Amino acid sequence: MTDAPFGRSDSEDDIIEDYDDVVTLKGPCCKGRTPLERALLVLIVLLLIVIIGLAVGLTRPKIIPRKDYCKSAQCVQAASSIMAAMDPDVDPCDDFFQYACGGWVKQNPIPKGYHKWDRVQELSGQNLYMLKTLIELGNSQKQSAEGKVRTFFDSCMADGSATRRNTLQKFKDMIHDVDGWSVSIATNASRWYFPAALEKIHRLGAWPLFRVTVDVDERDPTKRNILKIDLGETVVPADMYPPLFSTTTSPPTPSATTPRPSDNPADNDNSSTTDRSTASPSPSRPALPTPGQPLRSVTEVKQLFVDETVPVLQALGFNSTLAAQRATLMAELEHRIAAATEGKAHIHDRFSRYNVITIGDLEANYGMIPWVQYFATLGFKVTPDDQVVVFHPSYLSNLTSLVHSLANSRDGVDHSVLRDYMVLTLARSFKPYFDLSLFNMEHSESDEMQEQWKRCTFYTNKAMGFATGAIFVRGTGQEGNVDNIQKLIKYVREAFKEYILRKFWIDKNTRVKAEKKVDSIINKISYPFSVETQSWFDNLHNWQRFELQRQNKDLHSVPDRKQSWIRPPVTVNAFYSPIRNDVIFPIAMFHLPYYIPGGPSAVNFGAMGSVIGRQYDEEGRLNDWWDPHTSANFDITTPCMIQQYNNITIMGQKVDGDFTLDENIADNGGLRAARYAFMKWIEEQEDESPLPSLNLTNYQVFFLSYAQMYCSKWTKMGLRLHLLTDPHSPGAARVNGALANSKTFSWAYQCPVYSRMNARTKCEVW
């Protein structure tokens, strides 16, 4: 099937024209004919007309002119939602994003504390408020699941100015338990030992320097889970730091692990409480492959760090002078850590990032800590022969060198900054759970959780997602929607197999494997620790301990694709996990603008998309199952799309077509699959009456529904940060890019040739 408006043709050139002229039987061909011959000739012509009509009807999208409009409550609601978001004064063939979303953009200012605002955040806010109301009205019996949700939520809501002193003391006690600040007289700085301090902090769920997770082994996702080492937390997002130096890729540096301190403090060369430091340059990550100037200068980014850090240090006992001094030194250290991070090399190639080594080799090549002992302290039962995945080997190598230079410094200067930086990361990991007034901070542009109910509901949902999901589903009456969603997904899945996999560049062997992969996708729809105290701080500790215990249990268990969820059900987003080969549609998405139960199919299909991972087979295994010829043909199709998105400019800033390639392919392929599925639905179920008041065909509504999912607006800095760090194109590019490649869209809106939304070159991969 092509993307032109002429349905099920096997060839993109197989287009049957309309024959609307009346056929008359006059002229020489009829002279001298007997009445019977003339009757037979008329019959033949009539049969030809019928055949041509049937051919046109079968190959065109079925559009039946209707004068009646759908009058159901769902149709009225859908029409109202669509109309409110539109700007009908804009030419849809010039800028469809503005046509579809101009009204929404005008009516929805970016809230204070946000760098962008979109439909996801809008619906998320509505769902959070609904969840908060349901929690407050729900079961308060402590032993029930709902009761534990209520206790967790209430402990957060009760934490305020009256408990400030007690909460700050708990922060200080936690910091003391991980060996404290370098300037604290309550701890013996001479006995501070980097590996032990790191273990204690990581056990509390904070991840300075690097992060450890347990997830399925992508080489064999049905058989085992595996430990994975990834980048750690930074105070300021690492991509905000402009690079200082040229790229340096250091090979793994074999080195002994940091020696344990002896019982005699005089034997430890790395011990000191001196409060001085000078930072030397370290290998830098490569320049980010995005056009334009860096988001902020190095000086500006470091100042952001200091501004964020000084109030925290002051609240935890530092005087203003010492807080500013230590914050400045730690800002320099964080820049060195960020500079050790490689750039976006291999962003489309999972193979190059998936580096599997034994823990014995990890100790030999990245000897900043005794790794077997480290994992054992976190509760993982491992041996030197067990394997781990290292996602960023060059970063871990650079980090190993940096840690050795700091932790073993003879004068203790850099050693003390590393210590304080790790403690700061721990304190900051708990900071988002509390109101900023705890640290005498004003709500700033970077804070998104200003209202207490919103913060408490968000983290309750994050910590206890299955229980809150059940509360939400029962409270909103969503139980009956699952079957309807399953039918919708079935049509999209079949569309992918019948249309997308018929591309000329896909060989037969690859097509068979891909069909098997699509058939095995699991659709997870709807909803699939101890909360003992009234203390919000203590409940947070219990949550973090539970998460670590869960990962310990997962490491030695067989992965279950049907049971594993990567997001709580009350989340507004759909997720495709290529590792698990599953598509997750959280229950919170079953609302406009994404879906309306019992509503018009043009709206529901328009908001549907499908994503399939190229480098994963039917079980999610990391395995390049494509035929080499197919892979080569695929690579031929992608430069057009890269260039197309490179040419898109939003608010004066260019999209990076290479960085966003995978998601752009998914957007374009998902739109085509959804459009084909919609056509199958019409053929099998019969077209529906159009929506009232819009004066639009159902095909036009389909494309409007797709576009209005991505209504969004940005601050200039927010857009820049998105372009630097997010592989999804901004909303305007997602809408106009995909629709400009659609022949059916151009037909539906009758866009003139060479108009902006009907360019001659239409890029197509899937």
Coordinates of N, CA, C and O in Angstrom, one line a residue, residues 37 53 120 129 309 436 537 706:
E37 N -26.7 -6.6 -31.2 CA -25.3 -6.2 -31.1 C -25.2 -4.9 -30.3 O -24.3 -4.8 -29.4
G53 N -15.5 1.5 -11.6 CA -16.0 2.1 -10.3 C -15.6 1.3 -9.1 O -15.2 1.8 -8.1
V120 N 1.4 16.3 27.2 CA 1.7 15.3 28.2 C 1.7 15.9 29.6 O 1.1 15.3 30.5
Y129 N -3.9 15.5 39.9 CA -5.0 16.1 40.8 C -6.1 15.0 41.0 O -6.6 14.9 42.2
T309 N 23.9 25.1 45.2 CA 24.5 24.4 46.3 C 24.6 25.1 47.6 O 24.5 24.6 48.6
L436 N 11.3 23.5 49.0 CA 12.5 24.3 49.0 C 12.7 25.2 50.2 O 13.8 25.6 50.5
F537 N 10.7 11.4 55.9 CA 12.1 11.1 55.7 C 12.3 9.5 55.9 O 13.0 8.9 55.1
Y706 N -3.5 13.2 15.3 CA -2.1 12.9 15.4 C -1.3 14.2 15.8 O -0.4 14.1 16.7

